[in-house]
mmCIF file of C-alpha atoms in Angstrom:
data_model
loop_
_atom_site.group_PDB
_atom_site.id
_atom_site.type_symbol
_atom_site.label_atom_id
_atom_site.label_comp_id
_atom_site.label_asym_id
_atom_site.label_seq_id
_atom_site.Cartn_x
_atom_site.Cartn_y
_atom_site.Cartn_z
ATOM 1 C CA UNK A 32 -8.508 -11.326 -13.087
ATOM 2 C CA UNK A 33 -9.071 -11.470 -9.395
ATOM 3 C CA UNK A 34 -6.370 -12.482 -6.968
ATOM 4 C CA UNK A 35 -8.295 -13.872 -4.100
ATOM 5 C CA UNK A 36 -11.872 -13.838 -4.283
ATOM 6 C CA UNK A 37 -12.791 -15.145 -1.290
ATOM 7 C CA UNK A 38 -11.140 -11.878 0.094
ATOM 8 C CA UNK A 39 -11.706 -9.249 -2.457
ATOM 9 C CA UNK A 40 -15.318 -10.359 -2.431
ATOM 10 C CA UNK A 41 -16.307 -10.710 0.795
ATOM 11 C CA UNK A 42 -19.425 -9.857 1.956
ATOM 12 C CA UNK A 43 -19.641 -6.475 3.753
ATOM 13 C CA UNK A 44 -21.172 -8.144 7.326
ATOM 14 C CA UNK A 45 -18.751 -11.119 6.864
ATOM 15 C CA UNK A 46 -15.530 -8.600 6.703
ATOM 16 C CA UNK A 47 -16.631 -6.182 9.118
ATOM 17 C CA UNK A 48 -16.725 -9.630 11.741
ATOM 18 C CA UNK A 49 -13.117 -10.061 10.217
ATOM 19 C CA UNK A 50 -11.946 -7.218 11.024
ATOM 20 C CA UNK A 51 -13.203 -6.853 14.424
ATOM 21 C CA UNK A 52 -11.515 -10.571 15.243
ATOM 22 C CA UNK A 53 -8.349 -8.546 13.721
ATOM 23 C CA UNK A 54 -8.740 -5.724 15.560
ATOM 24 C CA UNK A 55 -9.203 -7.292 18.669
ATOM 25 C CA UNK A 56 -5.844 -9.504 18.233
ATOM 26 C CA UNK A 57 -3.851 -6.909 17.238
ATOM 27 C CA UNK A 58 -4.821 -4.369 19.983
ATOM 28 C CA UNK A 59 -3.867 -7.726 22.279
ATOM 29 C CA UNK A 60 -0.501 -7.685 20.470
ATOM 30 C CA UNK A 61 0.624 -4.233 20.974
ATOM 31 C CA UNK A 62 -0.557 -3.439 24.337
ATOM 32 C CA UNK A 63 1.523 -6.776 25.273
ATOM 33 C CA UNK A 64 4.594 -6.252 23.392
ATOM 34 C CA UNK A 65 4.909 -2.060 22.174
ATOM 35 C CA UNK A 66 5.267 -0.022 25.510
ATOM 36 C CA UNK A 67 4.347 3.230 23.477
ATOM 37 C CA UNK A 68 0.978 1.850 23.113
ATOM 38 C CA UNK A 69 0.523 0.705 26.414
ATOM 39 C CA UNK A 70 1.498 4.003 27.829
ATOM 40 C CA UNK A 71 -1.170 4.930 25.518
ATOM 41 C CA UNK A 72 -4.039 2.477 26.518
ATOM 42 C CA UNK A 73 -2.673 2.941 30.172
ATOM 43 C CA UNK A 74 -3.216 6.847 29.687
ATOM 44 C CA UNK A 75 -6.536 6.926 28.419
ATOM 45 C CA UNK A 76 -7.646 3.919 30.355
ATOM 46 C CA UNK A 77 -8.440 1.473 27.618
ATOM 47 C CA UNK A 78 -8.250 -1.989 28.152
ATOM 48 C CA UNK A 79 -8.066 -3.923 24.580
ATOM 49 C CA UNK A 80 -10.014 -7.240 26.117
ATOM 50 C CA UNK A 81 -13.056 -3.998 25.878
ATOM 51 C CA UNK A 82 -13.500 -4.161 22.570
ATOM 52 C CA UNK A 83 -16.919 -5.166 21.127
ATOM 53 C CA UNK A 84 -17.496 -3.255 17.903
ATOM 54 C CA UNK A 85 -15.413 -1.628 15.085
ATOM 55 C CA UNK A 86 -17.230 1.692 16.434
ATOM 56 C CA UNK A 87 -14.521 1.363 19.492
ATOM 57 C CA UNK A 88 -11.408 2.768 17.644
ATOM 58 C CA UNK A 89 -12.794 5.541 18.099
ATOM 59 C CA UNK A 90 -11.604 5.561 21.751
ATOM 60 C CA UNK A 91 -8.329 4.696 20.444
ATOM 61 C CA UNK A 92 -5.345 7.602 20.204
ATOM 62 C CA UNK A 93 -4.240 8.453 16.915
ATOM 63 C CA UNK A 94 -0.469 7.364 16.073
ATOM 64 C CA UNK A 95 1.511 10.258 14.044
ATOM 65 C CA UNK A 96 4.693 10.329 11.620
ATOM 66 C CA UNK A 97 6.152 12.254 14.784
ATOM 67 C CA UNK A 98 5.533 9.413 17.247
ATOM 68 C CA UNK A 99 7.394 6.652 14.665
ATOM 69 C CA UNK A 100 10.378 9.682 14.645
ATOM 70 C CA UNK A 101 10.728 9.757 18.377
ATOM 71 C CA UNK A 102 10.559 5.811 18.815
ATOM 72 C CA UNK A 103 13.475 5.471 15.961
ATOM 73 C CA UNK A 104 14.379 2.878 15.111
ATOM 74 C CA UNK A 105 13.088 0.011 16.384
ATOM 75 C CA UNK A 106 10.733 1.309 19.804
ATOM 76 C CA UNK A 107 7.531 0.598 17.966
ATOM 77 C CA UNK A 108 8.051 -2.987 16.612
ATOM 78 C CA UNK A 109 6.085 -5.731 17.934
ATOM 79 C CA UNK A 110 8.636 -8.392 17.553
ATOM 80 C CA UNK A 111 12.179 -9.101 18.968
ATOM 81 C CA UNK A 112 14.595 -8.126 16.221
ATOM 82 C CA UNK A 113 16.037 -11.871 15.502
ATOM 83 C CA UNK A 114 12.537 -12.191 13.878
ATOM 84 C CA UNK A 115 12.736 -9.320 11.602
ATOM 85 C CA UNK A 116 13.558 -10.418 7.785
ATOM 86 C CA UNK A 117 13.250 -6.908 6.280
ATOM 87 C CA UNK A 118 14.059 -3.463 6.944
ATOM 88 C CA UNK A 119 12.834 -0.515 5.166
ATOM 89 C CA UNK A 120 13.346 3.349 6.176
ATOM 90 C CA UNK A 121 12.134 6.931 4.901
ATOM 91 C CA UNK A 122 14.019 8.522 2.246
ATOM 92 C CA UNK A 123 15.357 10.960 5.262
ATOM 93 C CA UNK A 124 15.351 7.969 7.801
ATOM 94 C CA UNK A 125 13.436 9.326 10.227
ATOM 95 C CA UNK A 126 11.005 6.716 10.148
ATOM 96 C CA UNK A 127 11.986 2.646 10.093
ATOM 97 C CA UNK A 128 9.927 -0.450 9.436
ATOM 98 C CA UNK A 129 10.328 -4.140 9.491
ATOM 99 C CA UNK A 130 9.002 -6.900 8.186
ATOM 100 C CA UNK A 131 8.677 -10.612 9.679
ATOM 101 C CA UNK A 132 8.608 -13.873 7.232
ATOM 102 C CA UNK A 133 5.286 -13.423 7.002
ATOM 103 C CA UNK A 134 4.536 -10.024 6.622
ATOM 104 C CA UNK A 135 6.857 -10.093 3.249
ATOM 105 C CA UNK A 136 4.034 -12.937 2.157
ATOM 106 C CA UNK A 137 1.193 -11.158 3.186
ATOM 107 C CA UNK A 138 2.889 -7.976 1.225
ATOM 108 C CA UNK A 139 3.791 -10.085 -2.084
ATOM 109 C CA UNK A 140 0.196 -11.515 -1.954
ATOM 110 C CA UNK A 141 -1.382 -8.200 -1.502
ATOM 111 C CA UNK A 142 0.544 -6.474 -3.904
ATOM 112 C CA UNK A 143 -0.461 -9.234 -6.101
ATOM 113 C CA UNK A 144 -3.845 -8.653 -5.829
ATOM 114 C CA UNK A 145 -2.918 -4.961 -6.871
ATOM 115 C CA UNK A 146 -0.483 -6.532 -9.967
ATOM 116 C CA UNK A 147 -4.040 -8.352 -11.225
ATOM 117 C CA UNK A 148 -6.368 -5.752 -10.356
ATOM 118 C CA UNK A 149 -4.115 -3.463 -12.988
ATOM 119 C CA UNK A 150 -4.391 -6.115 -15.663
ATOM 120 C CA UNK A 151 -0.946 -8.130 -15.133
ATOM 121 C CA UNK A 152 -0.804 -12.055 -15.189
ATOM 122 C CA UNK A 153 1.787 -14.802 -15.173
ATOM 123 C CA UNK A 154 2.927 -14.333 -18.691
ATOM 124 C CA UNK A 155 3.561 -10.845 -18.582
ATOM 125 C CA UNK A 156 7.284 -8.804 -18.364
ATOM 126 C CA UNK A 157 6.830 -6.181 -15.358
ATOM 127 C CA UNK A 158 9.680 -3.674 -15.838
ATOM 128 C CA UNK A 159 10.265 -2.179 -12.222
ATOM 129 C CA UNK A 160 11.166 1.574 -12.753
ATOM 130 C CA UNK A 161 10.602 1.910 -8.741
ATOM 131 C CA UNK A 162 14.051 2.635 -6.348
ATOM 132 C CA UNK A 163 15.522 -0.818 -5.314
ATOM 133 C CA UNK A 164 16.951 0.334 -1.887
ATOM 134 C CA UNK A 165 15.633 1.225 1.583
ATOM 135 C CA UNK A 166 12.408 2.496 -0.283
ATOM 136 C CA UNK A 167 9.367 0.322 -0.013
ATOM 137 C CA UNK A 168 8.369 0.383 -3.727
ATOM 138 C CA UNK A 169 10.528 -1.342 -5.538
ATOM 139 C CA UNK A 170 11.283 -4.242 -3.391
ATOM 140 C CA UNK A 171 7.458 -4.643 -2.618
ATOM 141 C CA UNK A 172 6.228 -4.758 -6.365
ATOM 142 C CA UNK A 173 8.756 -7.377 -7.299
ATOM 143 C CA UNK A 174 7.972 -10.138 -4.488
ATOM 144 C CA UNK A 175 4.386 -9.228 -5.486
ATOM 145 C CA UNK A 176 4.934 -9.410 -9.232
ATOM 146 C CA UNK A 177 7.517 -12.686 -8.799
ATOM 147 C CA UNK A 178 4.083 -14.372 -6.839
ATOM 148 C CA UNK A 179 1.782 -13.917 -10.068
ATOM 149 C CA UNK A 180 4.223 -15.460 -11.975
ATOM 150 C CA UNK A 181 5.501 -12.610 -14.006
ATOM 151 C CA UNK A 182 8.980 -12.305 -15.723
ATOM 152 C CA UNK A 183 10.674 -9.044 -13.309
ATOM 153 C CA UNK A 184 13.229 -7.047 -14.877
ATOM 154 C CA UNK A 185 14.782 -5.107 -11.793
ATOM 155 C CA UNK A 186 15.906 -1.693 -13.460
ATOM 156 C CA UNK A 187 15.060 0.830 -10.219
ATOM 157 C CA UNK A 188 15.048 4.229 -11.153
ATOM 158 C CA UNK A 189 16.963 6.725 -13.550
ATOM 159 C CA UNK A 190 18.896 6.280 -16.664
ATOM 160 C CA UNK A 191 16.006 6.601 -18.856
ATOM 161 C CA UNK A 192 17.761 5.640 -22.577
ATOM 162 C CA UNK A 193 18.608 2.321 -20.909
ATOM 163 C CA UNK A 194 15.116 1.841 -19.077
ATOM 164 C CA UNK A 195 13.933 2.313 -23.119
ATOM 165 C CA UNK A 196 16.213 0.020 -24.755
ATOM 166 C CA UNK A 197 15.098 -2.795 -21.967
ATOM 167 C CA UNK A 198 11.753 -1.725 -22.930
ATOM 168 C CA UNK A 199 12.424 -2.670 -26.105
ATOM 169 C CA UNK A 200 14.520 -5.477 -26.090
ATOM 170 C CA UNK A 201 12.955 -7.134 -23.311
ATOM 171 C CA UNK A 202 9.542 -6.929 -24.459
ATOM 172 C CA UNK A 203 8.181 -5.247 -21.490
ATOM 173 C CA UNK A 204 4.604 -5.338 -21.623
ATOM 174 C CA UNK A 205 3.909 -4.007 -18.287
ATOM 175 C CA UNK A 206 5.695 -0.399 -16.659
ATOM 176 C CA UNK A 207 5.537 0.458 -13.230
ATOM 177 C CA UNK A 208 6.888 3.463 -11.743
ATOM 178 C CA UNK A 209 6.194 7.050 -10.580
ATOM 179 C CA UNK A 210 3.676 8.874 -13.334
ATOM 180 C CA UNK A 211 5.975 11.699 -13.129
ATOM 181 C CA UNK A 212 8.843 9.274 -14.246
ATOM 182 C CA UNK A 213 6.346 7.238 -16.466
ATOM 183 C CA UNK A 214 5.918 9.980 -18.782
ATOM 184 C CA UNK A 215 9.323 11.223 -18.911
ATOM 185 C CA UNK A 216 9.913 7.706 -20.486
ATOM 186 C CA UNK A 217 6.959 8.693 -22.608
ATOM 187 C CA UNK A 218 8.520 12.338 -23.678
ATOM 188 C CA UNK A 219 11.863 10.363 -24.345
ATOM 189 C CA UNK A 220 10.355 8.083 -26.645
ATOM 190 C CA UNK A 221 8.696 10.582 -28.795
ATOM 191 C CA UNK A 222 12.035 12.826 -28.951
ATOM 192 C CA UNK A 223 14.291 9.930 -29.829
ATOM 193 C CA UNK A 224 11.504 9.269 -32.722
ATOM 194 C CA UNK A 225 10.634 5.761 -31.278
ATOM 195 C CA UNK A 226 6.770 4.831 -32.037
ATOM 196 C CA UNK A 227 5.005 3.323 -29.092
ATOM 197 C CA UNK A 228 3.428 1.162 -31.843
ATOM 198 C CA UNK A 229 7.052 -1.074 -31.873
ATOM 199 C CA UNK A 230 6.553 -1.283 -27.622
ATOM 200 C CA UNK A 231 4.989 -4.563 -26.407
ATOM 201 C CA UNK A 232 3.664 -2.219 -23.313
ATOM 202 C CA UNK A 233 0.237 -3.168 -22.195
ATOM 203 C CA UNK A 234 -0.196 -1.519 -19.084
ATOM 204 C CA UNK A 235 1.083 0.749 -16.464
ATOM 205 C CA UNK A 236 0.982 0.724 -12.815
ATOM 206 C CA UNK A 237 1.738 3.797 -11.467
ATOM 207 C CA UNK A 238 1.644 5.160 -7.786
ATOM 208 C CA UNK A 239 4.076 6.716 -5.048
ATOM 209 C CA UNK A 240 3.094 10.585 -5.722
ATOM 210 C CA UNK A 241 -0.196 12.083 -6.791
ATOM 211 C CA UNK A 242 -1.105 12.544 -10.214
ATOM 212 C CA UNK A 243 -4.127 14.021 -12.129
ATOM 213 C CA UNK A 244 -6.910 12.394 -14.447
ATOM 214 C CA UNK A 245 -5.434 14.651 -17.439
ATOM 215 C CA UNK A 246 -2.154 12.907 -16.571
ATOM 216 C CA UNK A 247 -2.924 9.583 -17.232
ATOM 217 C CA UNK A 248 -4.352 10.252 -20.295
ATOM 218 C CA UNK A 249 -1.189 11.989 -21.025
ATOM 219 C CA UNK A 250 0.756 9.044 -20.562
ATOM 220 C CA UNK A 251 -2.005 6.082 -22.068
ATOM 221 C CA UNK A 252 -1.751 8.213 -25.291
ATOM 222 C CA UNK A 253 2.018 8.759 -25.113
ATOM 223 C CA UNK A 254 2.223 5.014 -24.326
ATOM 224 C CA UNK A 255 -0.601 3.427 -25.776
ATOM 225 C CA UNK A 256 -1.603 1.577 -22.331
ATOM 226 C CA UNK A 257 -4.083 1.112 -20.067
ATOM 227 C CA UNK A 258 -2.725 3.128 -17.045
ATOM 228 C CA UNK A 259 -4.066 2.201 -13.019
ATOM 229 C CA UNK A 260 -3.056 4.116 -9.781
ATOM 230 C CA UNK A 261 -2.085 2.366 -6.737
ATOM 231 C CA UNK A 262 -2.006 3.716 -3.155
ATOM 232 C CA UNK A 263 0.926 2.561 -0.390
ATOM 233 C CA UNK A 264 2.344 4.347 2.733
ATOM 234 C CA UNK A 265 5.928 2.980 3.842
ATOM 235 C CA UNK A 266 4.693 3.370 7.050
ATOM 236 C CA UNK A 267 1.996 1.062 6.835
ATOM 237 C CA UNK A 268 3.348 -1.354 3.950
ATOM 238 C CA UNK A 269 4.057 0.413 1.172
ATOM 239 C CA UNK A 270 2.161 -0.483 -2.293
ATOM 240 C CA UNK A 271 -0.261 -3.124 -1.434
ATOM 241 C CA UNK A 272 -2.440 -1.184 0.665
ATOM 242 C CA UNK A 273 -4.919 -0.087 -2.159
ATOM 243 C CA UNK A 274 -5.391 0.199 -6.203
ATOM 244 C CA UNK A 275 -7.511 0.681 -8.834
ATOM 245 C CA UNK A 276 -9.327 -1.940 -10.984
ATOM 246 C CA UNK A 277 -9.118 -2.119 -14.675
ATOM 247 C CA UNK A 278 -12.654 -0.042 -14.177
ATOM 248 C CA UNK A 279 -10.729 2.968 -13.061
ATOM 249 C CA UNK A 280 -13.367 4.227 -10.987
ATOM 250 C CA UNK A 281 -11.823 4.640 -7.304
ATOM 251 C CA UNK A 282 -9.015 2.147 -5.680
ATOM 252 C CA UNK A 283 -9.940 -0.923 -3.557
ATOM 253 C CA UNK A 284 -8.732 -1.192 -0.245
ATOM 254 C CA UNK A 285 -7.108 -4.497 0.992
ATOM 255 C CA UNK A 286 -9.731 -4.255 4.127
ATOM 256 C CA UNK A 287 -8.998 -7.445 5.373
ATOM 257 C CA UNK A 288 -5.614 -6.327 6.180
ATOM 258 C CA UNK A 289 -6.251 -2.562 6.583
ATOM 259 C CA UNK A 290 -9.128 -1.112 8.970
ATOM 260 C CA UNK A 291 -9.520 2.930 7.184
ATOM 261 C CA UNK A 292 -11.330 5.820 8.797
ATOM 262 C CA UNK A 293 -11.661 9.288 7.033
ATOM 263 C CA UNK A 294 -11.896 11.860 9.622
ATOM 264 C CA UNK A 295 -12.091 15.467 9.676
ATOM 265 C CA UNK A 296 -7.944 16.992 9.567
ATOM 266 C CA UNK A 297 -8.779 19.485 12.217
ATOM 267 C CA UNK A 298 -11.325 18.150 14.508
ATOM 268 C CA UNK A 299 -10.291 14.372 14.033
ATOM 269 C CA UNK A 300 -13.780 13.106 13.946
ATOM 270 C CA UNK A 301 -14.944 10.792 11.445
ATOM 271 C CA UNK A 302 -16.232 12.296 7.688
ATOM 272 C CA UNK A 303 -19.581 11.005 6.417
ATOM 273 C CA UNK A 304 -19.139 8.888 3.428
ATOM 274 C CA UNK A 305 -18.669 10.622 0.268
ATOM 275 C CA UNK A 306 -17.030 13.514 2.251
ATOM 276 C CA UNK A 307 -13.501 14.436 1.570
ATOM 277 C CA UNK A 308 -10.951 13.964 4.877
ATOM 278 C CA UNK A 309 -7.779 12.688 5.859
ATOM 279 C CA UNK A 310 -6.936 8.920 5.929
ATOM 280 C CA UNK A 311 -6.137 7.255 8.995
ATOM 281 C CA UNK A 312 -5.084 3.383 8.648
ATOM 282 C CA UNK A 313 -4.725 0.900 11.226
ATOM 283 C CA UNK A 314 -3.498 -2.243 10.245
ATOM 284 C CA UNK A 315 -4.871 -5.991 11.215
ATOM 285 C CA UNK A 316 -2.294 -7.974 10.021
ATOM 286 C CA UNK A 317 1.394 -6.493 10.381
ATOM 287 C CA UNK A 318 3.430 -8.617 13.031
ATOM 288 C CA UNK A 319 6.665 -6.840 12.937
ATOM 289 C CA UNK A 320 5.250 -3.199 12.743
ATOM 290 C CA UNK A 321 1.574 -2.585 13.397
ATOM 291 C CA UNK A 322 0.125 0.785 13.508
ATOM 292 C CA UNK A 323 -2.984 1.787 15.424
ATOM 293 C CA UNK A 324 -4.903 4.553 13.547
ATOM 294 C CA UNK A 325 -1.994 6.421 11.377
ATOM 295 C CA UNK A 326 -2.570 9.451 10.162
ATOM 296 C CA UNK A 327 -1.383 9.600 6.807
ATOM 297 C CA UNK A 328 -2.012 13.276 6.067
ATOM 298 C CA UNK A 329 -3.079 12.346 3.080
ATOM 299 C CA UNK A 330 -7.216 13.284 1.670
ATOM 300 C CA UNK A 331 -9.543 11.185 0.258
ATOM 301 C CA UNK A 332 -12.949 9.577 0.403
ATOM 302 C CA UNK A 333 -14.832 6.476 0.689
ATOM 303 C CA UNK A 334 -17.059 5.694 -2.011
ATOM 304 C CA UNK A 335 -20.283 3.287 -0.721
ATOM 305 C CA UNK A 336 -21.509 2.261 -4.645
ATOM 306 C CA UNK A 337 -20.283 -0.818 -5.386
ATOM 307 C CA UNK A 338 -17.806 -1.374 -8.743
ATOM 308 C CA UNK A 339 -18.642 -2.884 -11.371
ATOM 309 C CA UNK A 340 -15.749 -5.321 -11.149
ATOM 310 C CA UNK A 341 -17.449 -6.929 -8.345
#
C-alpha cells in the first residue's frame, strides 16, 4: 500500500527541483524570522536569495544539539508562539520543539506513509506501546495512525501484563513500540504460556533505539509478525522522517520534506554514496521549528539501487 504516490514516487530530477524550491523558501524563512540563523548567514556572508543548486548547503553552517540547548526554549522557532499548537521536549528538556496546525498534518500524513509502508491499513487495531507525554513518539504515531483510518488503542509504555491482555482482548493486529520493549512483550508471552498463535498481531513497527537484524527475527518468531524499523529525531519531527518498506531492504526517506547529507563525523564533508557517515537533516517543510543541516550524530548510508517496492 502506498500513501502518496505522487510523492513517494517521484521522479529523482522532479524532487531534486522540489527540494531546491523548498530549500530556497525555507532559508527565506529563517534568515527573516530566527536571529540565530541570521547571525549565522550574516557571519559567513550568505545571502539565502544566492541559492541556485542543492550543491549550495554546503556553504551553509551546521546546526548542533548544543545550539537548540543554548536557544532553550523557544529562540529557534520560526513562528510567534500564539501559532504554536504543539509542544514537545527531550526526555532531559534540554531541547524543545513546536509544532504549528500544519506541521501536526504534515506529521500525521508522513507518519502515515510510514504506518502503510509497514503493512497497516484502515481496518487494522494499532496498539501504541510508545510514551504518551512530552516524547515525540507516541503522540506522532497516533495522529498518523488515526489518518489511515486505523482503530488506536493509546496504552503508552510499561505495565506489560495489561499491554498483553489488550493485546488479546482488543484484537491488536498491529504493535508499535521500542524493539527492546517489543520483545519483552514477546518473553512475557512465552513465560505466562500464552501462544502467539491465539494473537491477532500482524505486524510490528518498531523504532526509537537501534536494534540488530538477529533482533527482529527474535521478535517475528516470538510474535509471529512481520516486523519494520522506522527512523525519527524529536528534533527534526520525530517518527515520520524515514521507514522501511514491507521489502525490508533499507528505510525510505520522506525527501520531499527532509533534504539528508551523509558527511564524514570528523571532517564534515560529504561521504560518497554507499559510504558509512553521520546524518545531517535539514528540513523543507517545518514552519514552527525548522532546522538547517542537524547533525544527528547518528551513522548511516545512502543506498542509490532502487527498491523493489517502487
Amino acid at each position: 500500500m502506498v500513501w502518496e504516490p505522487e510523492k513517494e514516487c517521484m521522479q529523482r530530477d522532479e524532487l531534486r527541483q522540489l527540494q531546491l524550491e523548498q530549500l530556497q523558501a525555507v532559508l527565506a524563512r529563517v534568515y527573516l524570522h530566527v536571529p540565530f540563523y541570521r547571525k549565522q548567514f550574516d557571519a559567513g556572508r550568505i545571502d539565502p536569495d544566492d541559492f541556485r543548486s542543492l550543491d549550495d548547503l554546503r556553504r551553509l553552517p551546521f546546526t548542533s544539539k548544543a545550539d537548540l540547548q543554548e536557544n532553550y526554549p523557544y529562540g529557534l522557532f520560526a513562528v510567534p508562539l500564539r501559532e504554536v499548537v504543539r509542544i514537545h521536549a527531550s526526555a532531559c528538556m534540554s531541547t524543545v520543539v513546536g509544532y504549528t496546525r500544519n506541521d501536526i498534518k504534515t506529521w500525521s500524513n508522513l507518519v502515515a506513509r510510514v504506518l502503510c509502508a509497514g503493512g497497516v491499513g484502515k481496518d487494522d487495531v494499532v496498539q501504541i506501546a510508545y510514551g504518551y507525554d512530552l516524547s515525540t513518539g507516541g503522540f506522532g504515531i497516533h495522529y498518523g495512525a488515526e489518518r489511515i483510518g486505523a482503530s488506536v488503542i493509546p496504552t503508552s509504555t510499561g505495565n506489560t501484563a495489561r499491554q498483553i491482555k489488550i493485546m488479546r482482548d482488543f484484537k491488536t493486529t498491529a504493535l508499535v513500540a521500542t524493539p527492546s520493549y517489543a520483545l519483552l512483550i514477546a518473553e512475557t508471552i512465552h513465560k505466562q504460556g500464552i501462544s502467539p498463535g491465539v494473537l491477532s498481531l500482524k505486524y510490528g513497527l518498531f523504532g526509537g533505539e537501534p536494534w540488530s537484524e538477529s533482533m527482529r527475527q527474535e521478535i517475528q518468531d516470538k510474535l509471529h509478525i512481520v516486523a519494520t524499523d522506522n527512523y525519527g529525531v524529536s528534533e527534526v519531527m520525530g517518527p515520520g522522517v524515514a521507514s522501511e518498506c514491507m521489502e525490508r531492504k533499507g528505510l525510505h526517506i520522506n525527501e520531499d520534506h527532509f533534504l539528508v547529507e551523509v558527511v564524514d563525523p570528523q571532517t564534515l564533508i560529504p561521504v560518497p554514496v554507499g559510504e558509512t557517515g553521520e546524518l545531517v537533516i535539514t528540513t523543507l517543510t517545518k514552519e514552527a521549528f525548522p532546522v538547517i543541516r542537524f547533525r544527528t550524530r547518528d551513522l548511516t548510508s545512502l543506498l542509490a539501487e532502487p527498491c523493489p517496492c517502487g
